[in-house]
Structure formats: structure tokens, C-alpha cells
Amino acid sequence: MNRDSQVSITVIRRLPKYHRYLTELIEKGVSRISSQELSALTGFTASQIRQDLNNFGGFGQQGYGYNVEDLHRELGKILGLDAKYNAVVVGAGNLGQAIANYKGFEDAGFKVLSLFDRNPRVIGLRIRDIEIRDMDTLVDFIEENNVEIGIITTPKENAQEIADTYVKSGIKGIWNFAPTDLLVPDNVVIENVRLNESLFILSYFLKNLEESRA
Amino acid sequence: MNRDSQVSITVIRRLPKYHRYLTELIEKGVSRISSQELSALTGFTASQIRQDLNNFGGFGQQGYGYNVEDLHRELGKILGLDAKYNAVVVGAGNLGQAIANYKGFEDAGFKVLSLFDRNPRVIGLRIRDIEIRDMDTLVDFIEENNVEIGIITTPKENAQEIADTYVKSGIKGIWNFAPTDLLVPDNVVIENVRLNESLFILSYFLKNLEESRA
DNA sequence: ATTAAAATGTGAATAAATTGACATGAATAT
DNA sequence: ATATTCATGTCAATTTATTCACATTTTAAT
């Protein structure tokens, strides 16, 4: 059991926001920051920020605060941003292409090697320098290119089948955009992006905004 | 103060998942479901499901469970899915186009009327029947077409400026895909989709998966 | 040097969320 | 009809998350 694994997922999900603001601070040339200042930026309380960071060790210094670069680097390590992974996308529609184009991807250490689709009209096309290939070549490609991350940007009907193929090919992590829950073994990790759920929440907020003024 | 507003956001964020599974159950012709069966589907505990639903009233019946269609309809009402809103997208790149193409959108009651961009090479093109227009015509379009939802799918550098324009034009809600926090007045609601944060979490899981086996 | 201000790390207190347990009433079987 | 099973709604208990408060240490000012 490693130390990090006992930190609650609630805490972990706040780390990317800290990391993002620290990136901005570095760009601005700020070298030092207090939990109170970070609180003003992120909206989390200063106390919570200190508690969160202390789960991983004492990165700060009394009377001084936190060194921006150090904290940024430590959070990057905790989040695994120093590792590099090869990825593929199944589903070369707009969403798949958007992801292949997405620059933020490489900041997280992921490199999209190829997109896959069944539609003959897109097979062979290139997004930047990333080729769209036939689904039939997916398994071989994964095995030959040390691909560890599989992305799913297809309709939900195909998602589980693709996940199964990914698992069989030895993939370690799946980034799933299809609005369905995938079944995979314990040794494969899944992170879902739920666009429709996000939209429903927006709808809820809108409804409540109106009702509270009615 | 309306009743719903005191229900915690933690509960609200689970509702879309219930709604999604209920939609599937309707498609399968299932008319009745217990909290225990819903638990097996969603992964939440039966007790939690009963607690969640009771925040909004007694939808179930002892000894029977919940009527699938009734519950589905009630959750839809709570989430505001019965309301209809016009939306526009600023940023007609792949992501903006993916959203304009996205069918799940209309299930939530949102209709994308137009996309906007500054790039002359895409202005005038159509995604399905949705035209891409010049940014300069955005404010007028919003005011003339009763647009209440603004979507942002541009790089983060432009996001705040677009949000400001949206607010000035009288928009009520913003669905933001840019990786930055937007400042808007209290009477405008924001729902963020944080693709990069999601990716960082995937990275964290991957790192921890490996360490726990090392 | 000395003092005052700043700000962490942390244990305790509080608040929020989840789970457990069961009385009650409905549905089903006999 | 009666008995048995089922399953909700809800209160209480537990667990988890957040906030408070402050001793301690460092920095910065005089």
C-alpha cells in the first residue's frame, strides 16, 4: 500500500485546480504564495488548501508560504504528469478530432498516436500529423506501438465493445466520453467525461435561478 | 426560497445518473424498480438512493418500489429538462462543431441556433443546418433570437471576453469548455467542463495503479 | 538585536454526507 | 381472508470532510 492511496478522491480532484493556478503564477513570474492568496484565486478556503497539501508532506514554510515552482513540481509528480503515455482514439468524429488537436493533452504527458474509425470516408485522413486508421488494425497497432491509453469518442452503443478490445490489447487506462458506464477489470482505470450530465446540471441551475426569482 | 435550493449539490450531481438509467429501463420496457435494483445499476447504495429521492418527495411505494416512468418524469422536472432554451456556441473548431452535432443536447432541452467564430475560412459553413457566423454579429443575434445559453469552446485566452459579451447580451447560463475560471454576475450560472482536469485525474489513477503493484 | 507580522502545520471542533436499522404499509402468495 | 415477503421512508449512528484556532517558526521591519 503506497502512501498516496489513502488520500481521499475528494482531495485528489482539487489538485488539478491548484496545479493550474500555479502554472499561471509561474507564467506571471510569481515565486511565492500563501494559502490565503491561493484561496482568493481558487475559491477554496485557506485552511482546506493547507490540509489538502499536507496530505502529501510539508511543502510550505511557516512565515513564508509556498514556493510556487516547488509546489507546482510536487503536484505534478503526485498527479503523475512526469510520466509519458501513448494514446489512441476510437471514434474519429468531431470530438475525436478535437481531442487529437487538443494541445493541453501533451501537458499531461499523453501523446495521441492515431485515431481509428470504421467510416471509409475518414480513414486515411490526417489531423495535424495524426492518421485516421481502420478499426480492423486497432489491436495490432496498440500492441506494436506500446499504447497504454485508450480514448473512446463513439456513440454509447459501441463503447463497451471498444473497451473490451482495449482491455484485451493490454491497455491500462480509458478516457471515456460515451455516456455509459463501462465494465473493465480492476487493473484498468477509467475516467469518464459526462457531457450530458454536465448539461443536465446546467439545466438544473437555470431552472433554480428562475424559480428563486419568481 | 424554493424547496429545491436547500438540497445539496452533492445530491443534485447524482440525479443525472439516475435519470440516465431510468431512460434505459424505459427503453427496455421495465416499469418498476426497487432502490436495491437501482443500486446494482448505478453503484450507489440503496440507502443513499432512497435518501436522495426523498429530498424531493415520496416517489416510491412501500412493498412495490418506484414506478420507472413516474420517477423518470419527476427527475426530469427537477433537472429542468422540460424547459426549452436556445443556445449559441462561440468557437467553431472541432469541439464547437462536435457540440453542434451532439444529439444528447436536444434531450436536455437545448437547441443550438448558430456557431460563431473569427476565422473567415469557417464563417458561412454549415454543420447540419447550423450556420457558422462572424463574431461581429454575435450580440445582435443573441438579442434577436431569444438566446439564453452561451457555450464557450475557444482557447482560454478569449474565454473571459466572450463571457463578458454573453453577460452584456443578457444570456442566463454559460457552458464553458475553456480551462479557466470565468467571472460573471450572480444572476448568470456557469457549468464548466474541465477536460484537462479530467485528464490529470486519469494520470493520477494510472500512476497509482502502477505504484500499488510495484 | 529585538520586535512585530506573517503564515504554516496540526489537533480539535463542527458540519456534511453516508450508511444502518427498522417500523410501517403494500403487494403477492397460499 | 390471512400470512408472508417486499421495500419504502425516516430516524439514528457512523464516517468523512471542512473549518476553526493556535502554537510554532520564519520573515521582515525597526
mmCIF file of N, CA and C in Angstrom, chain B residues 20-143:
data_model
loop_
_atom_site.group_PDB
_atom_site.id
_atom_site.type_symbol
_atom_site.label_atom_id
_atom_site.label_comp_id
_atom_site.label_asym_id
_atom_site.label_seq_id
_atom_site.Cartn_x
_atom_site.Cartn_y
_atom_site.Cartn_z
ATOM 1 N N ARG B 20 -30.440 8.810 -16.317
ATOM 2 C CA ARG B 20 -29.914 8.042 -17.455
ATOM 3 C C ARG B 20 -30.318 6.571 -17.367
ATOM 4 N N TYR B 21 -30.173 5.966 -16.196
ATOM 5 C CA TYR B 21 -30.540 4.556 -16.084
ATOM 6 C C TYR B 21 -32.043 4.358 -16.221
ATOM 7 N N LEU B 22 -32.807 5.327 -15.737
ATOM 8 C CA LEU B 22 -34.257 5.213 -15.894
ATOM 9 C C LEU B 22 -34.648 5.292 -17.358
ATOM 10 N N THR B 23 -33.973 6.135 -18.119
ATOM 11 C CA THR B 23 -34.217 6.203 -19.561
ATOM 12 C C THR B 23 -33.976 4.837 -20.197
ATOM 13 N N GLU B 24 -32.866 4.206 -19.791
ATOM 14 C CA GLU B 24 -32.573 2.879 -20.341
ATOM 15 C C GLU B 24 -33.626 1.854 -19.946
ATOM 16 N N LEU B 25 -34.090 1.945 -18.712
ATOM 17 C CA LEU B 25 -35.108 0.996 -18.257
ATOM 18 C C LEU B 25 -36.401 1.160 -19.038
ATOM 19 N N ILE B 26 -36.770 2.399 -19.316
ATOM 20 C CA ILE B 26 -37.971 2.642 -20.122
ATOM 21 C C ILE B 26 -37.806 2.005 -21.505
ATOM 22 N N GLU B 27 -36.618 2.198 -22.093
ATOM 23 C CA GLU B 27 -36.362 1.611 -23.402
ATOM 24 C C GLU B 27 -36.482 0.085 -23.375
ATOM 25 N N LYS B 28 -36.117 -0.497 -22.248
ATOM 26 C CA LYS B 28 -36.196 -1.954 -22.111
ATOM 27 C C LYS B 28 -37.592 -2.421 -21.714
ATOM 28 N N GLY B 29 -38.481 -1.483 -21.467
ATOM 29 C CA GLY B 29 -39.843 -1.862 -21.105
ATOM 30 C C GLY B 29 -40.027 -2.209 -19.637
ATOM 31 N N VAL B 30 -39.049 -1.880 -18.812
ATOM 32 C CA VAL B 30 -39.186 -2.145 -17.378
ATOM 33 C C VAL B 30 -40.057 -1.055 -16.761
ATOM 34 N N SER B 31 -41.043 -1.442 -15.974
ATOM 35 C CA SER B 31 -41.973 -0.429 -15.467
ATOM 36 C C SER B 31 -41.814 -0.180 -13.972
ATOM 37 N N ARG B 32 -41.035 -0.999 -13.316
ATOM 38 C CA ARG B 32 -40.966 -0.926 -11.856
ATOM 39 C C ARG B 32 -39.557 -1.252 -11.408
ATOM 40 N N ILE B 33 -39.074 -0.526 -10.377
ATOM 41 C CA ILE B 33 -37.706 -0.763 -9.918
ATOM 42 C C ILE B 33 -37.568 -0.446 -8.432
ATOM 43 N N SER B 34 -36.758 -1.247 -7.757
ATOM 44 C CA SER B 34 -36.515 -1.002 -6.333
ATOM 45 C C SER B 34 -35.203 -0.248 -6.158
ATOM 46 N N SER B 35 -35.039 0.341 -4.985
ATOM 47 C CA SER B 35 -33.789 1.046 -4.711
ATOM 48 C C SER B 35 -32.615 0.070 -4.783
ATOM 49 N N GLN B 36 -32.869 -1.175 -4.428
ATOM 50 C CA GLN B 36 -31.802 -2.167 -4.480
ATOM 51 C C GLN B 36 -31.370 -2.464 -5.912
ATOM 52 N N GLU B 37 -32.345 -2.557 -6.784
ATOM 53 C CA GLU B 37 -32.007 -2.793 -8.192
ATOM 54 C C GLU B 37 -31.300 -1.578 -8.792
ATOM 55 N N LEU B 38 -31.771 -0.401 -8.425
ATOM 56 C CA LEU B 38 -31.107 0.822 -8.902
ATOM 57 C C LEU B 38 -29.676 0.892 -8.372
ATOM 58 N N SER B 39 -29.500 0.394 -7.173
ATOM 59 C CA SER B 39 -28.167 0.344 -6.588
ATOM 60 C C SER B 39 -27.237 -0.526 -7.413
ATOM 61 N N ALA B 40 -27.745 -1.691 -7.822
ATOM 62 C CA ALA B 40 -26.934 -2.598 -8.631
ATOM 63 C C ALA B 40 -26.534 -1.938 -9.950
ATOM 64 N N LEU B 41 -27.427 -1.148 -10.511
ATOM 65 C CA LEU B 41 -27.134 -0.483 -11.781
ATOM 66 C C LEU B 41 -26.149 0.674 -11.607
ATOM 67 N N THR B 42 -26.428 1.529 -10.634
ATOM 68 C CA THR B 42 -25.686 2.790 -10.553
ATOM 69 C C THR B 42 -24.420 2.700 -9.718
ATOM 70 N N GLY B 43 -24.393 1.720 -8.796
ATOM 71 C CA GLY B 43 -23.238 1.637 -7.911
ATOM 72 C C GLY B 43 -23.397 2.447 -6.634
ATOM 73 N N PHE B 44 -24.444 3.249 -6.540
ATOM 74 C CA PHE B 44 -24.727 3.930 -5.266
ATOM 75 C C PHE B 44 -25.438 2.941 -4.347
ATOM 76 N N THR B 45 -25.374 3.163 -3.044
ATOM 77 C CA THR B 45 -26.080 2.240 -2.145
ATOM 78 C C THR B 45 -27.581 2.506 -2.202
ATOM 79 N N ALA B 46 -28.329 1.443 -1.897
ATOM 80 C CA ALA B 46 -29.793 1.563 -1.922
ATOM 81 C C ALA B 46 -30.253 2.625 -0.926
ATOM 82 N N SER B 47 -29.595 2.662 0.203
ATOM 83 C CA SER B 47 -29.961 3.636 1.230
ATOM 84 C C SER B 47 -29.747 5.059 0.725
ATOM 85 N N GLN B 48 -28.651 5.258 0.059
ATOM 86 C CA GLN B 48 -28.363 6.589 -0.470
ATOM 87 C C GLN B 48 -29.391 6.991 -1.526
ATOM 88 N N ILE B 49 -29.751 6.055 -2.347
ATOM 89 C CA ILE B 49 -30.735 6.347 -3.387
ATOM 90 C C ILE B 49 -32.059 6.764 -2.762
ATOM 91 N N ARG B 50 -32.483 6.030 -1.739
ATOM 92 C CA ARG B 50 -33.746 6.403 -1.078
ATOM 93 C C ARG B 50 -33.642 7.776 -0.436
ATOM 94 N N GLN B 51 -32.499 8.036 0.210
ATOM 95 C CA GLN B 51 -32.288 9.357 0.810
ATOM 96 C C GLN B 51 -32.341 10.459 -0.242
ATOM 97 N N ASP B 52 -31.632 10.228 -1.329
ATOM 98 C CA ASP B 52 -31.578 11.231 -2.393
ATOM 99 C C ASP B 52 -32.974 11.562 -2.900
ATOM 100 N N LEU B 53 -33.720 10.530 -3.228
ATOM 101 C CA LEU B 53 -35.030 10.749 -3.840
ATOM 102 C C LEU B 53 -35.984 11.403 -2.856
ATOM 103 N N ASN B 54 -35.809 11.088 -1.575
ATOM 104 C CA ASN B 54 -36.705 11.666 -0.579
ATOM 105 C C ASN B 54 -36.514 13.153 -0.351
ATOM 106 N N ASN B 55 -35.416 13.682 -0.838
ATOM 107 C CA ASN B 55 -35.253 15.123 -0.770
ATOM 108 C C ASN B 55 -36.329 15.849 -1.564
ATOM 109 N N PHE B 56 -36.915 15.136 -2.508
ATOM 110 C CA PHE B 56 -37.867 15.792 -3.414
ATOM 111 C C PHE B 56 -39.286 15.279 -3.243
ATOM 112 N N GLY B 57 -39.465 14.356 -2.321
ATOM 113 C CA GLY B 57 -40.813 13.834 -2.096
ATOM 114 C C GLY B 57 -40.857 12.330 -2.210
ATOM 115 N N GLY B 58 -41.911 11.743 -1.743
ATOM 116 C CA GLY B 58 -42.026 10.288 -1.730
ATOM 117 C C GLY B 58 -42.493 9.750 -3.055
ATOM 118 N N PHE B 59 -41.533 9.412 -3.904
ATOM 119 C CA PHE B 59 -41.885 8.922 -5.238
ATOM 120 C C PHE B 59 -42.181 7.432 -5.231
ATOM 121 N N GLY B 60 -41.786 6.769 -4.188
ATOM 122 C CA GLY B 60 -41.924 5.313 -4.173
ATOM 123 C C GLY B 60 -43.128 4.840 -3.379
ATOM 124 N N GLN B 61 -43.269 3.531 -3.349
ATOM 125 C CA GLN B 61 -44.378 2.935 -2.631
ATOM 126 C C GLN B 61 -43.839 1.723 -1.887
ATOM 127 N N GLN B 62 -44.172 1.636 -0.619
ATOM 128 C CA GLN B 62 -43.672 0.519 0.174
ATOM 129 C C GLN B 62 -44.121 -0.807 -0.414
ATOM 130 N N GLY B 63 -43.232 -1.769 -0.411
ATOM 131 C CA GLY B 63 -43.563 -3.088 -0.914
ATOM 132 C C GLY B 63 -43.553 -3.196 -2.425
ATOM 133 N N TYR B 64 -43.474 -2.056 -3.110
ATOM 134 C CA TYR B 64 -43.520 -2.053 -4.570
ATOM 135 C C TYR B 64 -42.213 -1.550 -5.168
ATOM 136 N N GLY B 65 -41.790 -0.391 -4.690
ATOM 137 C CA GLY B 65 -40.607 0.242 -5.265
ATOM 138 C C GLY B 65 -41.000 1.530 -5.955
ATOM 139 N N TYR B 66 -40.356 1.812 -7.071
ATOM 140 C CA TYR B 66 -40.642 3.043 -7.797
ATOM 141 C C TYR B 66 -41.185 2.707 -9.170
ATOM 142 N N ASN B 67 -42.140 3.467 -9.611
ATOM 143 C CA ASN B 67 -42.616 3.371 -10.981
ATOM 144 C C ASN B 67 -41.609 4.089 -11.876
ATOM 145 N N VAL B 68 -41.059 3.349 -12.835
ATOM 146 C CA VAL B 68 -39.946 3.849 -13.632
ATOM 147 C C VAL B 68 -40.321 5.124 -14.385
ATOM 148 N N GLU B 69 -41.460 5.095 -15.045
ATOM 149 C CA GLU B 69 -41.825 6.284 -15.835
ATOM 150 C C GLU B 69 -42.095 7.504 -14.959
ATOM 151 N N ASP B 70 -42.776 7.277 -13.863
ATOM 152 C CA ASP B 70 -43.066 8.396 -12.953
ATOM 153 C C ASP B 70 -41.772 9.009 -12.433
ATOM 154 N N LEU B 71 -40.875 8.147 -11.969
ATOM 155 C CA LEU B 71 -39.637 8.640 -11.383
ATOM 156 C C LEU B 71 -38.799 9.383 -12.420
ATOM 157 N N HIS B 72 -38.762 8.811 -13.621
ATOM 158 C CA HIS B 72 -38.044 9.435 -14.718
ATOM 159 C C HIS B 72 -38.593 10.832 -15.002
ATOM 160 N N ARG B 73 -39.899 10.925 -15.018
ATOM 161 C CA ARG B 73 -40.527 12.217 -15.299
ATOM 162 C C ARG B 73 -40.261 13.216 -14.177
ATOM 163 N N GLU B 74 -40.349 12.753 -12.935
ATOM 164 C CA GLU B 74 -40.120 13.645 -11.796
ATOM 165 C C GLU B 74 -38.678 14.162 -11.788
ATOM 166 N N LEU B 75 -37.733 13.251 -12.041
ATOM 167 C CA LEU B 75 -36.329 13.685 -12.070
ATOM 168 C C LEU B 75 -36.121 14.681 -13.206
ATOM 169 N N GLY B 76 -36.754 14.421 -14.327
ATOM 170 C CA GLY B 76 -36.671 15.349 -15.447
ATOM 171 C C GLY B 76 -37.152 16.737 -15.053
ATOM 172 N N LYS B 77 -38.248 16.782 -14.313
ATOM 173 C CA LYS B 77 -38.772 18.071 -13.860
ATOM 174 C C LYS B 77 -37.793 18.749 -12.922
ATOM 175 N N ILE B 78 -37.251 17.980 -11.988
ATOM 176 C CA ILE B 78 -36.311 18.558 -11.020
ATOM 177 C C ILE B 78 -35.104 19.144 -11.748
ATOM 178 N N LEU B 79 -34.647 18.428 -12.760
ATOM 179 C CA LEU B 79 -33.472 18.880 -13.510
ATOM 180 C C LEU B 79 -33.825 19.966 -14.529
ATOM 181 N N GLY B 80 -35.085 20.235 -14.681
ATOM 182 C CA GLY B 80 -35.491 21.297 -15.605
ATOM 183 C C GLY B 80 -35.445 20.872 -17.062
ATOM 184 N N LEU B 81 -35.552 19.552 -17.315
ATOM 185 C CA LEU B 81 -35.416 19.067 -18.688
ATOM 186 C C LEU B 81 -36.673 19.340 -19.512
ATOM 187 N N ASP B 82 -37.744 19.773 -18.854
ATOM 188 C CA ASP B 82 -38.969 20.092 -19.585
ATOM 189 C C ASP B 82 -38.886 21.485 -20.226
ATOM 190 N N ALA B 83 -37.989 22.329 -19.708
ATOM 191 C CA ALA B 83 -37.842 23.674 -20.286
ATOM 192 C C ALA B 83 -37.049 23.611 -21.596
ATOM 193 N N LYS B 84 -37.259 24.623 -22.449
ATOM 194 C CA LYS B 84 -36.536 24.696 -23.726
ATOM 195 C C LYS B 84 -35.703 25.973 -23.747
ATOM 196 N N TYR B 85 -34.464 25.853 -24.225
ATOM 197 C CA TYR B 85 -33.590 27.021 -24.292
ATOM 198 C C TYR B 85 -32.894 27.076 -25.643
ATOM 199 N N ASN B 86 -32.735 28.286 -26.146
ATOM 200 C CA ASN B 86 -31.913 28.480 -27.334
ATOM 201 C C ASN B 86 -30.472 28.730 -26.911
ATOM 202 N N ALA B 87 -29.536 28.162 -27.677
ATOM 203 C CA ALA B 87 -28.119 28.289 -27.345
ATOM 204 C C ALA B 87 -27.303 28.698 -28.555
ATOM 205 N N VAL B 88 -26.148 29.306 -28.288
ATOM 206 C CA VAL B 88 -25.168 29.547 -29.342
ATOM 207 C C VAL B 88 -23.805 29.076 -28.847
ATOM 208 N N VAL B 89 -22.909 28.806 -29.801
ATOM 209 C CA VAL B 89 -21.556 28.363 -29.490
ATOM 210 C C VAL B 89 -20.581 29.403 -30.010
ATOM 211 N N VAL B 90 -19.657 29.825 -29.191
ATOM 212 C CA VAL B 90 -18.554 30.633 -29.709
ATOM 213 C C VAL B 90 -17.305 29.767 -29.733
ATOM 214 N N GLY B 91 -16.715 29.669 -30.921
ATOM 215 C CA GLY B 91 -15.584 28.780 -31.142
ATOM 216 C C GLY B 91 -16.027 27.640 -32.033
ATOM 217 N N ALA B 92 -15.833 27.790 -33.344
ATOM 218 C CA ALA B 92 -16.358 26.798 -34.284
ATOM 219 C C ALA B 92 -15.291 25.806 -34.727
ATOM 220 N N GLY B 93 -14.362 25.532 -33.831
ATOM 221 C CA GLY B 93 -13.369 24.487 -34.101
ATOM 222 C C GLY B 93 -13.997 23.114 -33.942
ATOM 223 N N ASN B 94 -13.171 22.102 -33.856
ATOM 224 C CA ASN B 94 -13.696 20.738 -33.755
ATOM 225 C C ASN B 94 -14.629 20.559 -32.572
ATOM 226 N N LEU B 95 -14.234 21.131 -31.441
ATOM 227 C CA LEU B 95 -15.048 20.943 -30.248
ATOM 228 C C LEU B 95 -16.412 21.630 -30.403
ATOM 229 N N GLY B 96 -16.400 22.849 -30.898
ATOM 230 C CA GLY B 96 -17.651 23.557 -31.131
ATOM 231 C C GLY B 96 -18.532 22.797 -32.116
ATOM 232 N N GLN B 97 -17.919 22.278 -33.154
ATOM 233 C CA GLN B 97 -18.687 21.522 -34.149
ATOM 234 C C GLN B 97 -19.220 20.223 -33.558
ATOM 235 N N ALA B 98 -18.398 19.589 -32.723
ATOM 236 C CA ALA B 98 -18.850 18.354 -32.074
ATOM 237 C C ALA B 98 -20.106 18.637 -31.257
ATOM 238 N N ILE B 99 -20.094 19.742 -30.562
ATOM 239 C CA ILE B 99 -21.247 20.086 -29.732
ATOM 240 C C ILE B 99 -22.466 20.422 -30.583
ATOM 241 N N ALA B 100 -22.239 21.128 -31.678
ATOM 242 C CA ALA B 100 -23.354 21.446 -32.563
ATOM 243 C C ALA B 100 -23.970 20.168 -33.137
ATOM 244 N N ASN B 101 -23.157 19.160 -33.296
ATOM 245 C CA ASN B 101 -23.622 17.884 -33.834
ATOM 246 C C ASN B 101 -24.241 16.974 -32.781
ATOM 247 N N TYR B 102 -24.009 17.318 -31.542
ATOM 248 C CA TYR B 102 -24.311 16.408 -30.441
ATOM 249 C C TYR B 102 -25.798 16.273 -30.217
ATOM 250 N N LYS B 103 -26.288 15.073 -30.347
ATOM 251 C CA LYS B 103 -27.718 14.844 -30.270
ATOM 252 C C LYS B 103 -28.243 14.957 -28.841
ATOM 253 N N GLY B 104 -27.465 14.473 -27.884
ATOM 254 C CA GLY B 104 -27.893 14.478 -26.487
ATOM 255 C C GLY B 104 -28.335 15.842 -25.997
ATOM 256 N N PHE B 105 -27.878 16.848 -26.694
ATOM 257 C CA PHE B 105 -28.222 18.217 -26.436
ATOM 258 C C PHE B 105 -29.694 18.506 -26.399
ATOM 259 N N GLU B 106 -30.356 18.033 -27.417
ATOM 260 C CA GLU B 106 -31.782 18.326 -27.508
ATOM 261 C C GLU B 106 -32.581 17.579 -26.443
ATOM 262 N N ASP B 107 -32.041 16.446 -25.977
ATOM 263 C CA ASP B 107 -32.694 15.741 -24.865
ATOM 264 C C ASP B 107 -32.741 16.610 -23.619
ATOM 265 N N ALA B 108 -31.765 17.487 -23.491
ATOM 266 C CA ALA B 108 -31.726 18.347 -22.308
ATOM 267 C C ALA B 108 -32.512 19.636 -22.533
ATOM 268 N N GLY B 109 -33.107 19.763 -23.692
ATOM 269 C CA GLY B 109 -33.928 20.931 -23.967
ATOM 270 C C GLY B 109 -33.166 22.101 -24.560
ATOM 271 N N PHE B 110 -31.940 21.869 -25.008
ATOM 272 C CA PHE B 110 -31.150 22.952 -25.582
ATOM 273 C C PHE B 110 -31.119 22.830 -27.098
ATOM 274 N N LYS B 111 -31.235 23.953 -27.765
ATOM 275 C CA LYS B 111 -31.158 23.942 -29.215
ATOM 276 C C LYS B 111 -30.074 24.928 -29.656
ATOM 277 N N VAL B 112 -29.076 24.415 -30.373
ATOM 278 C CA VAL B 112 -28.004 25.289 -30.864
ATOM 279 C C VAL B 112 -28.474 25.973 -32.139
ATOM 280 N N LEU B 113 -28.583 27.285 -32.093
ATOM 281 C CA LEU B 113 -29.077 28.030 -33.248
ATOM 282 C C LEU B 113 -27.951 28.413 -34.203
ATOM 283 N N SER B 114 -26.765 28.641 -33.647
ATOM 284 C CA SER B 114 -25.682 29.095 -34.512
ATOM 285 C C SER B 114 -24.331 28.951 -33.812
ATOM 286 N N LEU B 115 -23.270 28.861 -34.635
ATOM 287 C CA LEU B 115 -21.907 28.918 -34.106
ATOM 288 C C LEU B 115 -21.280 30.227 -34.548
ATOM 289 N N PHE B 116 -20.335 30.703 -33.777
ATOM 290 C CA PHE B 116 -19.660 31.968 -34.098
ATOM 291 C C PHE B 116 -18.158 31.784 -34.026
ATOM 292 N N ASP B 117 -17.468 32.473 -34.945
ATOM 293 C CA ASP B 117 -16.009 32.369 -34.983
ATOM 294 C C ASP B 117 -15.451 33.629 -35.651
ATOM 295 N N ARG B 118 -14.146 33.826 -35.514
ATOM 296 C CA ARG B 118 -13.500 34.955 -36.192
ATOM 297 C C ARG B 118 -12.807 34.500 -37.482
ATOM 298 N N ASN B 119 -12.585 33.203 -37.586
ATOM 299 C CA ASN B 119 -11.843 32.667 -38.725
ATOM 300 C C ASN B 119 -12.680 32.707 -40.006
ATOM 301 N N PRO B 120 -12.260 33.536 -40.997
ATOM 302 C CA PRO B 120 -13.051 33.696 -42.232
ATOM 303 C C PRO B 120 -13.189 32.389 -43.004
ATOM 304 N N ARG B 121 -12.295 31.461 -42.771
ATOM 305 C CA ARG B 121 -12.349 30.193 -43.522
ATOM 306 C C ARG B 121 -13.491 29.290 -43.084
ATOM 307 N N VAL B 122 -14.022 29.536 -41.900
ATOM 308 C CA VAL B 122 -15.160 28.705 -41.475
ATOM 309 C C VAL B 122 -16.490 29.467 -41.490
ATOM 310 N N ILE B 123 -16.417 30.798 -41.478
ATOM 311 C CA ILE B 123 -17.655 31.588 -41.490
ATOM 312 C C ILE B 123 -18.440 31.287 -42.757
ATOM 313 N N GLY B 124 -19.714 30.999 -42.597
ATOM 314 C CA GLY B 124 -20.562 30.664 -43.741
ATOM 315 C C GLY B 124 -20.785 29.171 -43.901
ATOM 316 N N LEU B 125 -19.900 28.372 -43.353
ATOM 317 C CA LEU B 125 -20.097 26.917 -43.418
ATOM 318 C C LEU B 125 -21.290 26.516 -42.570
ATOM 319 N N ARG B 126 -21.768 25.299 -42.837
ATOM 320 C CA ARG B 126 -22.895 24.795 -42.058
ATOM 321 C C ARG B 126 -22.564 23.439 -41.446
ATOM 322 N N ILE B 127 -22.931 23.268 -40.180
ATOM 323 C CA ILE B 127 -22.852 21.971 -39.502
ATOM 324 C C ILE B 127 -24.285 21.485 -39.388
ATOM 325 N N ARG B 128 -24.606 20.383 -40.071
ATOM 326 C CA ARG B 128 -26.021 20.043 -40.264
ATOM 327 C C ARG B 128 -26.697 21.301 -40.829
ATOM 328 N N ASP B 129 -27.689 21.809 -40.166
ATOM 329 C CA ASP B 129 -28.313 23.025 -40.704
ATOM 330 C C ASP B 129 -27.927 24.262 -39.876
ATOM 331 N N ILE B 130 -26.833 24.144 -39.142
ATOM 332 C CA ILE B 130 -26.439 25.242 -38.264
ATOM 333 C C ILE B 130 -25.309 26.046 -38.907
ATOM 334 N N GLU B 131 -25.578 27.328 -39.106
ATOM 335 C CA GLU B 131 -24.605 28.157 -39.814
ATOM 336 C C GLU B 131 -23.541 28.712 -38.872
ATOM 337 N N ILE B 132 -22.319 28.812 -39.383
ATOM 338 C CA ILE B 132 -21.241 29.467 -38.641
ATOM 339 C C ILE B 132 -21.208 30.935 -39.060
ATOM 340 N N ARG B 133 -21.311 31.835 -38.086
ATOM 341 C CA ARG B 133 -21.399 33.267 -38.365
ATOM 342 C C ARG B 133 -20.191 34.011 -37.817
ATOM 343 N N ASP B 134 -20.069 35.232 -38.269
ATOM 344 C CA ASP B 134 -18.988 36.102 -37.804
ATOM 345 C C ASP B 134 -19.255 36.566 -36.375
ATOM 346 N N MET B 135 -18.210 36.567 -35.579
ATOM 347 C CA MET B 135 -18.299 37.025 -34.196
ATOM 348 C C MET B 135 -18.943 38.416 -34.078
ATOM 349 N N ASP B 136 -18.694 39.244 -35.084
ATOM 350 C CA ASP B 136 -19.224 40.610 -35.012
ATOM 351 C C ASP B 136 -20.745 40.656 -34.942
ATOM 352 N N THR B 137 -21.376 39.581 -35.379
ATOM 353 C CA THR B 137 -22.842 39.579 -35.390
ATOM 354 C C THR B 137 -23.430 38.890 -34.150
ATOM 355 N N LEU B 138 -22.556 38.525 -33.212
ATOM 356 C CA LEU B 138 -22.996 37.730 -32.053
ATOM 357 C C LEU B 138 -24.037 38.436 -31.192
ATOM 358 N N VAL B 139 -23.729 39.654 -30.781
ATOM 359 C CA VAL B 139 -24.625 40.353 -29.842
ATOM 360 C C VAL B 139 -26.009 40.525 -30.446
ATOM 361 N N ASP B 140 -26.038 40.997 -31.685
ATOM 362 C CA ASP B 140 -27.332 41.180 -32.343
ATOM 363 C C ASP B 140 -28.089 39.860 -32.434
ATOM 364 N N PHE B 141 -27.386 38.813 -32.793
ATOM 365 C CA PHE B 141 -28.045 37.506 -32.948
ATOM 366 C C PHE B 141 -28.683 37.057 -31.644
ATOM 367 N N ILE B 142 -27.952 37.209 -30.567
ATOM 368 C CA ILE B 142 -28.467 36.789 -29.250
ATOM 369 C C ILE B 142 -29.734 37.559 -28.917
ATOM 370 N N GLU B 143 -29.670 38.872 -29.139
ATOM 371 C CA GLU B 143 -30.817 39.697 -28.774
ATOM 372 C C GLU B 143 -32.023 39.438 -29.660
#
